[in-house]
Amino acid sequence: MSETTFDALALDHAGAPVRLRKQTLGSPGDDELLVRVAYASINKMDPGLAQRNLFQLPEPYVLGFDFSGEVVRAGTSSGFTNGDEVFGRSERGGCFAQMAMVKAANTLRRGALPPAEASTYGIAYLTAYESLVPTAKVQDHAGKWIYVAGAGGGVGHFAAQIARLHGLKVIGSAGKPDSLKLLRDLRLDAVIDYSNDDVVAEVLRITGGKGADLVYDSTYSQASYDQSTALVAAGGDYVRLGTELQLSRAGARDMTAAVEARGARMVIADLGRYQMVPEYIARLPEIVEGHRRAIGWFEEGKLRPVITAVVPFEAAALQKAFDDFWKGATNVGKVVVKCT
């Protein structure tokens, strides 16, 4: 079995600083691809996993769950060939590296997507897509109002665009100048500055006192939950990300009772179940379809990732990016790492 040695940005153990180290990968399995990584995007969970290795990745471990790049070696039943330009997600990380081994089922040819933008269509985009399209059936709510809390973030700015292209009227909130500019550039129907405005009063004013028919809150912030659950209209849907365990780890509570008290429905979404729960594993083609739609929507000018920073392939630079995420300094749009 031939082996490939390459540089990776790794952590020796949870809580350790990022450092550059040599890694080695063998040949791909029949349904795998060895990819030379061009770009890998940072998700909110990466800095958390750098502090606590909740996925129990073998140490030393490499984070990064989204990628774009070129197939170097294709498994015999993968459906890909060497040289294919691809993008996708890795269930076990490993993308903050010059090479990564990924599953063919989670990979697509990138077509017209530029490589940097393609690397953002993993966790954040698919979380927004899964929660709104297969789960909340956003396509059935054309013409209604949706309120997106934290709409300037990685998941939020995708959610706002997906809702808009399905015909919903979108209200987005943000608190920092860069985030507010992003939302205005996306031309949402209404933008609320939560650092200066009363969000509840503004949403009620915009919706004629009814509240939003859909509320989408991807912040994992209890303060945001307390606010956004008061905005869902009777008969509406409140989309919640994650399991109860994930909420507790984030220091947030299950707000189902508060939603139901308003005569609304709690809709629970979780991208992770498509790799852990048999019922959802069988529905994985729905997620692959979401990736295919991303290409078409980009080509049609209907949805685009907003890249706000490109991080060089350096240990100190990635460490600083993680630290900045913790401080809330870089949680606007998407941040990507240029790996080659």
Tab-separated table of C-alpha atoms in Angstrom:
chain	number	residue	atom	x	y	z
A	1	MET	CA	0.000	0.000	0.000
A	2	SER	CA	1.511	3.337	-1.059
A	3	GLU	CA	1.545	6.132	1.474
A	4	THR	CA	1.374	9.896	1.108
A	5	THR	CA	3.141	12.211	3.565
A	6	PHE	CA	2.038	15.826	3.876
A	7	ASP	CA	1.792	18.792	6.235
A	8	ALA	CA	-1.194	19.251	8.530
A	9	LEU	CA	-2.284	21.770	11.150
A	10	ALA	CA	-2.827	19.480	14.120
A	11	LEU	CA	-3.444	19.433	17.858
A	12	ASP	CA	-1.418	17.014	19.967
A	13	HIS	CA	-4.332	16.848	22.408
A	14	ALA	CA	-7.408	18.848	23.362
A	15	GLY	CA	-6.441	22.297	24.581
A	16	ALA	CA	-3.001	22.189	22.982
A	17	PRO	CA	-1.983	24.897	20.502
A	18	VAL	CA	-2.215	24.205	16.794
A	19	ARG	CA	1.101	23.128	15.319
A	20	LEU	CA	2.428	22.117	11.907
A	21	ARG	CA	3.288	18.433	11.751
A	22	LYS	CA	3.793	15.653	9.220
A	23	GLN	CA	0.921	13.227	8.644
A	24	THR	CA	0.662	10.091	6.529
A	25	LEU	CA	-2.306	8.554	4.704
A	26	GLY	CA	-2.516	5.292	2.792
A	27	SER	CA	-4.548	4.403	-0.276
A	28	PRO	CA	-8.278	5.188	-0.280
A	29	GLY	CA	-10.832	2.469	0.260
A	30	ASP	CA	-13.196	1.543	-2.549
A	31	ASP	CA	-15.665	4.292	-1.564
A	32	GLU	CA	-13.093	6.895	-0.517
A	33	LEU	CA	-11.068	9.670	-2.102
A	34	LEU	CA	-7.634	11.033	-1.318
A	35	VAL	CA	-7.986	14.763	-1.963
A	36	ARG	CA	-5.361	17.474	-2.235
A	37	VAL	CA	-7.054	20.204	-0.224
A	38	ALA	CA	-7.181	23.684	-1.747
A	39	TYR	CA	-9.369	25.365	0.871
A	40	ALA	CA	-11.085	24.279	4.086
A	41	SER	CA	-13.587	26.449	5.913
A	42	ILE	CA	-13.779	27.033	9.654
A	43	ASN	CA	-17.038	26.204	11.415
A	44	LYS	CA	-18.156	27.283	14.858
A	45	MET	CA	-17.584	23.764	16.177
A	46	ASP	CA	-13.874	23.708	15.217
A	47	PRO	CA	-12.654	26.017	18.021
A	48	GLY	CA	-14.825	24.065	20.482
A	49	LEU	CA	-13.375	20.743	19.376
A	50	ALA	CA	-9.898	22.221	19.729
A	51	GLN	CA	-10.678	22.684	23.437
A	52	ARG	CA	-12.629	19.447	23.977
A	53	ASN	CA	-12.210	16.454	21.674
A	54	LEU	CA	-15.883	15.494	21.884
A	55	PHE	CA	-15.686	13.374	18.711
A	56	GLN	CA	-12.804	11.369	20.228
A	57	LEU	CA	-10.652	11.890	17.162
A	58	PRO	CA	-7.363	9.934	17.360
A	59	GLU	CA	-4.576	12.141	18.703
A	60	PRO	CA	-2.829	14.068	17.327
A	61	TYR	CA	-5.935	15.235	15.505
A	62	VAL	CA	-6.676	17.552	12.611
A	63	LEU	CA	-9.893	19.562	12.485
A	64	GLY	CA	-11.662	21.012	9.440
A	65	PHE	CA	-14.872	19.394	8.204
A	66	ASP	CA	-15.394	21.212	4.876
A	67	PHE	CA	-13.089	21.130	1.879
A	68	SER	CA	-12.529	21.814	-1.776
A	69	GLY	CA	-9.682	20.350	-3.771
A	70	GLU	CA	-8.486	17.852	-6.365
A	71	VAL	CA	-8.816	14.077	-6.295
A	72	VAL	CA	-5.337	12.552	-6.129
A	73	ARG	CA	-6.441	8.928	-5.798
A	74	ALA	CA	-9.971	7.635	-6.256
A	75	GLY	CA	-11.374	4.444	-4.764
A	76	THR	CA	-12.416	1.842	-7.307
A	77	SER	CA	-16.163	2.231	-6.664
A	78	SER	CA	-16.138	5.935	-5.785
A	79	GLY	CA	-17.486	7.206	-9.110
A	80	PHE	CA	-14.653	9.747	-9.316
A	81	THR	CA	-11.396	9.859	-11.241
A	82	ASN	CA	-7.981	11.313	-10.470
A	83	GLY	CA	-7.902	15.019	-11.260
A	84	ASP	CA	-11.577	15.714	-10.520
A	85	GLU	CA	-12.143	19.099	-8.866
A	86	VAL	CA	-14.408	18.428	-5.892
A	87	PHE	CA	-15.923	19.806	-2.699
A	88	GLY	CA	-17.755	18.336	0.247
A	89	ARG	CA	-17.608	17.527	3.932
A	90	SER	CA	-15.614	15.134	6.088
A	91	GLU	CA	-17.387	13.420	8.972
A	92	ARG	CA	-14.138	12.998	10.922
A	93	GLY	CA	-12.342	16.245	10.192
A	94	GLY	CA	-8.833	16.228	8.759
A	95	CYS	CA	-9.261	19.062	6.251
A	96	PHE	CA	-6.882	21.651	7.742
A	97	ALA	CA	-4.154	19.787	5.886
A	98	GLN	CA	-2.591	19.481	2.471
A	99	MET	CA	-4.292	16.094	1.988
A	100	ALA	CA	-7.485	14.540	3.341
A	101	MET	CA	-9.242	11.184	3.059
A	102	VAL	CA	-12.980	11.658	2.506
A	103	LYS	CA	-16.026	9.586	1.668
A	104	ALA	CA	-17.183	9.705	-1.933
A	105	ALA	CA	-20.816	9.838	-0.738
A	106	ASN	CA	-20.149	13.236	0.871
A	107	THR	CA	-18.306	14.667	-2.148
A	108	LEU	CA	-19.417	16.336	-5.386
A	109	ARG	CA	-17.675	17.764	-8.431
A	110	ARG	CA	-17.625	21.505	-7.908
A	111	GLY	CA	-18.568	22.571	-11.421
A	112	ALA	CA	-18.742	26.377	-11.652
A	113	LEU	CA	-18.121	26.943	-7.937
A	114	PRO	CA	-14.798	28.732	-7.295
A	115	PRO	CA	-12.582	26.660	-4.964
A	116	ALA	CA	-12.692	29.031	-1.971
A	117	GLU	CA	-16.468	29.406	-2.114
A	118	ALA	CA	-16.916	25.659	-2.679
A	119	SER	CA	-15.133	24.935	0.604
A	120	THR	CA	-17.886	26.725	2.539
A	121	TYR	CA	-20.690	24.446	1.345
A	122	GLY	CA	-20.236	21.910	4.111
A	123	ILE	CA	-21.417	22.018	7.717
A	124	ALA	CA	-22.816	25.577	7.821
A	125	TYR	CA	-24.615	25.464	4.480
A	126	LEU	CA	-25.912	21.909	4.924
A	127	THR	CA	-27.123	22.726	8.448
A	128	ALA	CA	-29.152	25.620	7.050
A	129	TYR	CA	-30.387	23.537	4.115
A	130	GLU	CA	-31.302	20.457	6.168
A	131	SER	CA	-33.153	22.404	8.822
A	132	LEU	CA	-35.143	24.549	6.402
A	133	VAL	CA	-35.814	22.368	3.344
A	134	PRO	CA	-36.234	18.674	4.312
A	135	THR	CA	-37.171	19.376	7.949
A	136	ALA	CA	-39.139	22.646	8.199
A	137	LYS	CA	-40.505	22.420	4.619
A	138	VAL	CA	-39.723	26.084	4.021
A	139	GLN	CA	-40.906	25.663	0.440
A	140	ASP	CA	-44.489	25.489	1.745
A	141	HIS	CA	-44.247	28.924	3.399
A	142	ALA	CA	-43.756	31.237	0.415
A	143	GLY	CA	-44.976	34.757	1.099
A	144	LYS	CA	-44.658	34.427	4.881
A	145	TRP	CA	-42.272	36.171	7.254
A	146	ILE	CA	-39.211	34.440	8.706
A	147	TYR	CA	-37.028	35.929	11.429
A	148	VAL	CA	-33.387	34.747	11.380
A	149	ALA	CA	-31.496	35.434	14.606
A	150	GLY	CA	-27.766	35.874	14.074
A	151	ALA	CA	-28.296	36.139	10.321
A	152	GLY	CA	-24.757	37.383	9.743
A	153	GLY	CA	-23.113	34.165	10.936
A	154	GLY	CA	-21.991	31.155	8.922
A	155	VAL	CA	-25.251	29.203	9.267
A	156	GLY	CA	-27.462	32.283	9.549
A	157	HIS	CA	-26.411	33.962	6.308
A	158	PHE	CA	-27.062	30.738	4.396
A	159	ALA	CA	-30.444	30.297	6.123
A	160	ALA	CA	-31.518	33.834	5.231
A	161	GLN	CA	-30.675	33.273	1.561
A	162	ILE	CA	-32.323	29.842	1.376
A	163	ALA	CA	-35.523	31.276	2.876
A	164	ARG	CA	-35.531	34.209	0.475
A	165	LEU	CA	-35.056	32.095	-2.637
A	166	HIS	CA	-38.059	30.016	-1.528
A	167	GLY	CA	-40.191	33.133	-1.549
A	168	LEU	CA	-40.218	34.083	2.131
A	169	LYS	CA	-39.862	37.633	3.434
A	170	VAL	CA	-36.726	37.677	5.580
A	171	ILE	CA	-36.003	39.677	8.723
A	172	GLY	CA	-32.408	39.348	9.895
A	173	SER	CA	-30.754	40.655	13.042
A	174	ALA	CA	-27.126	41.431	13.803
A	175	GLY	CA	-25.203	43.643	16.196
A	176	LYS	CA	-21.818	44.410	14.653
A	177	PRO	CA	-21.211	46.848	11.780
A	178	ASP	CA	-19.676	44.131	9.573
A	179	SER	CA	-22.619	41.796	10.169
A	180	LEU	CA	-25.176	44.517	9.489
A	181	LYS	CA	-23.397	45.447	6.266
A	182	LEU	CA	-23.435	41.798	5.179
A	183	LEU	CA	-27.209	41.576	5.728
A	184	ARG	CA	-27.845	44.790	3.830
A	185	ASP	CA	-25.627	43.587	0.980
A	186	LEU	CA	-27.753	40.419	0.838
A	187	ARG	CA	-30.807	42.687	0.465
A	188	LEU	CA	-32.963	41.111	3.129
A	189	ASP	CA	-36.465	42.515	3.490
A	190	ALA	CA	-35.666	43.962	6.914
A	191	VAL	CA	-32.480	44.287	8.979
A	192	ILE	CA	-32.527	44.893	12.738
A	193	ASP	CA	-29.546	46.174	14.717
A	194	TYR	CA	-30.003	44.371	18.029
A	195	SER	CA	-27.317	46.485	19.682
A	196	ASN	CA	-29.502	49.592	19.321
A	197	ASP	CA	-33.055	48.439	18.535
A	198	ASP	CA	-35.714	46.521	20.471
A	199	VAL	CA	-35.824	43.330	18.380
A	200	VAL	CA	-39.187	42.155	19.711
A	201	ALA	CA	-40.826	45.516	19.068
A	202	GLU	CA	-39.305	45.753	15.600
A	203	VAL	CA	-40.363	42.265	14.491
A	204	LEU	CA	-43.895	42.842	15.773
A	205	ARG	CA	-44.020	46.196	13.970
A	206	ILE	CA	-42.798	44.701	10.693
A	207	THR	CA	-45.259	41.772	10.871
A	208	GLY	CA	-48.247	43.871	11.883
A	209	GLY	CA	-48.230	42.603	15.462
A	210	LYS	CA	-48.494	38.933	14.480
A	211	GLY	CA	-44.915	37.811	14.843
A	212	ALA	CA	-42.883	35.753	12.371
A	213	ASP	CA	-44.437	32.658	10.811
A	214	LEU	CA	-41.037	30.987	11.003
A	215	VAL	CA	-38.269	31.736	13.477
A	216	TYR	CA	-34.760	30.402	12.851
A	217	ASP	CA	-32.223	30.678	15.663
A	218	SER	CA	-28.815	29.047	15.127
A	219	THR	CA	-26.997	30.973	17.852
A	220	TYR	CA	-27.054	28.402	20.707
A	221	SER	CA	-27.373	31.477	22.945
A	222	GLN	CA	-29.878	31.421	25.799
A	223	ALA	CA	-30.312	35.190	25.632
A	224	SER	CA	-31.179	34.906	21.942
A	225	TYR	CA	-33.555	31.983	22.602
A	226	ASP	CA	-35.392	33.976	25.275
A	227	GLN	CA	-35.916	36.722	22.734
A	228	SER	CA	-36.637	34.726	19.578
A	229	THR	CA	-39.190	32.379	21.172
A	230	ALA	CA	-41.281	35.475	21.942
A	231	LEU	CA	-41.416	36.294	18.221
A	232	VAL	CA	-42.953	33.166	16.680
A	233	ALA	CA	-46.545	33.654	15.536
A	234	ALA	CA	-49.422	31.414	16.613
A	235	GLY	CA	-49.571	28.514	14.164
A	236	GLY	CA	-45.960	29.127	13.169
A	237	ASP	CA	-42.768	27.083	13.392
A	238	TYR	CA	-39.680	27.644	15.521
A	239	VAL	CA	-36.616	25.894	14.074
A	240	ARG	CA	-34.172	24.680	16.715
A	241	LEU	CA	-30.763	23.244	15.909
A	242	GLY	CA	-29.148	20.437	17.820
A	243	THR	CA	-29.920	17.844	20.452
A	244	GLU	CA	-30.691	18.512	24.112
A	245	LEU	CA	-27.124	17.413	24.938
A	246	GLN	CA	-25.707	19.974	22.513
A	247	LEU	CA	-27.911	22.669	24.051
A	248	SER	CA	-26.761	21.814	27.563
A	249	ARG	CA	-23.113	21.920	26.498
A	250	ALA	CA	-23.762	25.414	25.135
A	251	GLY	CA	-25.416	26.455	28.390
A	252	ALA	CA	-28.850	26.778	26.767
A	253	ARG	CA	-32.253	25.334	27.679
A	254	ASP	CA	-34.867	23.466	25.671
A	255	MET	CA	-37.450	26.163	24.826
A	256	THR	CA	-40.163	23.799	23.544
A	257	ALA	CA	-42.609	24.742	26.308
A	258	ALA	CA	-42.194	28.458	25.560
A	259	VAL	CA	-42.811	27.870	21.844
A	260	GLU	CA	-45.869	25.699	22.412
A	261	ALA	CA	-47.281	28.270	24.849
A	262	ARG	CA	-47.463	30.644	21.886
A	263	GLY	CA	-49.452	28.106	19.874
A	264	ALA	CA	-46.456	27.352	17.670
A	265	ARG	CA	-44.511	24.174	16.843
A	266	MET	CA	-40.923	23.357	17.769
A	267	VAL	CA	-39.083	21.897	14.763
A	268	ILE	CA	-35.871	20.100	15.758
A	269	ALA	CA	-33.111	19.913	13.153
A	270	ASP	CA	-29.733	18.186	13.372
A	271	LEU	CA	-27.343	17.479	10.504
A	272	GLY	CA	-25.465	14.954	12.644
A	273	ARG	CA	-28.349	12.496	12.670
A	274	TYR	CA	-27.739	11.780	8.962
A	275	GLN	CA	-24.610	9.877	9.964
A	276	MET	CA	-25.841	8.334	13.248
A	277	VAL	CA	-29.595	7.584	13.125
A	278	PRO	CA	-30.638	4.739	10.768
A	279	GLU	CA	-33.844	6.490	9.675
A	280	TYR	CA	-31.843	9.547	8.622
A	281	ILE	CA	-28.884	7.649	7.188
A	282	ALA	CA	-31.386	6.224	4.686
A	283	ARG	CA	-32.326	9.811	3.806
A	284	LEU	CA	-28.752	10.914	3.077
A	285	PRO	CA	-29.617	11.487	-0.634
A	286	GLU	CA	-31.687	14.479	0.520
A	287	ILE	CA	-28.503	16.071	1.837
A	288	VAL	CA	-26.577	15.242	-1.334
A	289	GLU	CA	-29.385	16.953	-3.239
A	290	GLY	CA	-28.774	20.016	-1.091
A	291	HIS	CA	-25.178	20.083	-2.288
A	292	ARG	CA	-26.288	19.803	-5.908
A	293	ARG	CA	-28.713	22.672	-5.442
A	294	ALA	CA	-25.915	24.820	-4.046
A	295	ILE	CA	-24.125	24.646	-7.392
A	296	GLY	CA	-27.256	25.612	-9.336
A	297	TRP	CA	-28.205	28.428	-6.961
A	298	PHE	CA	-24.693	29.863	-7.176
A	299	GLU	CA	-24.742	29.743	-10.982
A	300	GLU	CA	-28.153	31.464	-10.989
A	301	GLY	CA	-26.969	34.173	-8.592
A	302	LYS	CA	-29.540	33.179	-5.965
A	303	LEU	CA	-27.216	32.089	-3.142
A	304	ARG	CA	-23.608	32.886	-2.416
A	305	PRO	CA	-21.322	32.356	0.550
A	306	VAL	CA	-19.781	35.521	1.939
A	307	ILE	CA	-16.088	34.923	2.711
A	308	THR	CA	-14.850	37.545	5.163
A	309	ALA	CA	-11.301	36.260	5.769
A	310	VAL	CA	-8.754	33.870	4.244
A	311	VAL	CA	-6.366	32.296	6.762
A	312	PRO	CA	-2.893	31.199	5.550
A	313	PHE	CA	-1.692	27.639	6.099
A	314	GLU	CA	0.216	28.455	9.263
A	315	ALA	CA	-0.203	27.094	12.775
A	316	ALA	CA	-0.187	30.521	14.436
A	317	ALA	CA	-2.712	31.874	11.940
A	318	LEU	CA	-5.171	29.025	12.500
A	319	GLN	CA	-4.730	29.290	16.267
A	320	LYS	CA	-5.502	33.007	16.098
A	321	ALA	CA	-8.590	32.286	13.979
A	322	PHE	CA	-9.814	29.820	16.632
A	323	ASP	CA	-9.166	32.365	19.380
A	324	ASP	CA	-10.991	35.064	17.427
A	325	PHE	CA	-14.005	32.774	17.017
A	326	TRP	CA	-14.161	32.364	20.793
A	327	LYS	CA	-14.117	36.139	21.189
A	328	GLY	CA	-16.806	36.601	18.518
A	329	ALA	CA	-14.408	38.611	16.380
A	330	THR	CA	-14.663	36.490	13.201
A	331	ASN	CA	-18.176	35.054	13.256
A	332	VAL	CA	-19.334	37.051	10.229
A	333	GLY	CA	-20.033	35.055	7.071
A	334	LYS	CA	-17.430	32.370	6.422
A	335	VAL	CA	-13.696	32.168	7.163
A	336	VAL	CA	-11.583	29.790	5.075
A	337	VAL	CA	-8.076	28.349	5.307
A	338	LYS	CA	-5.980	28.291	2.124
A	339	CYS	CA	-4.248	24.908	2.367
A	340	THR	CA	-2.232	24.854	-0.878
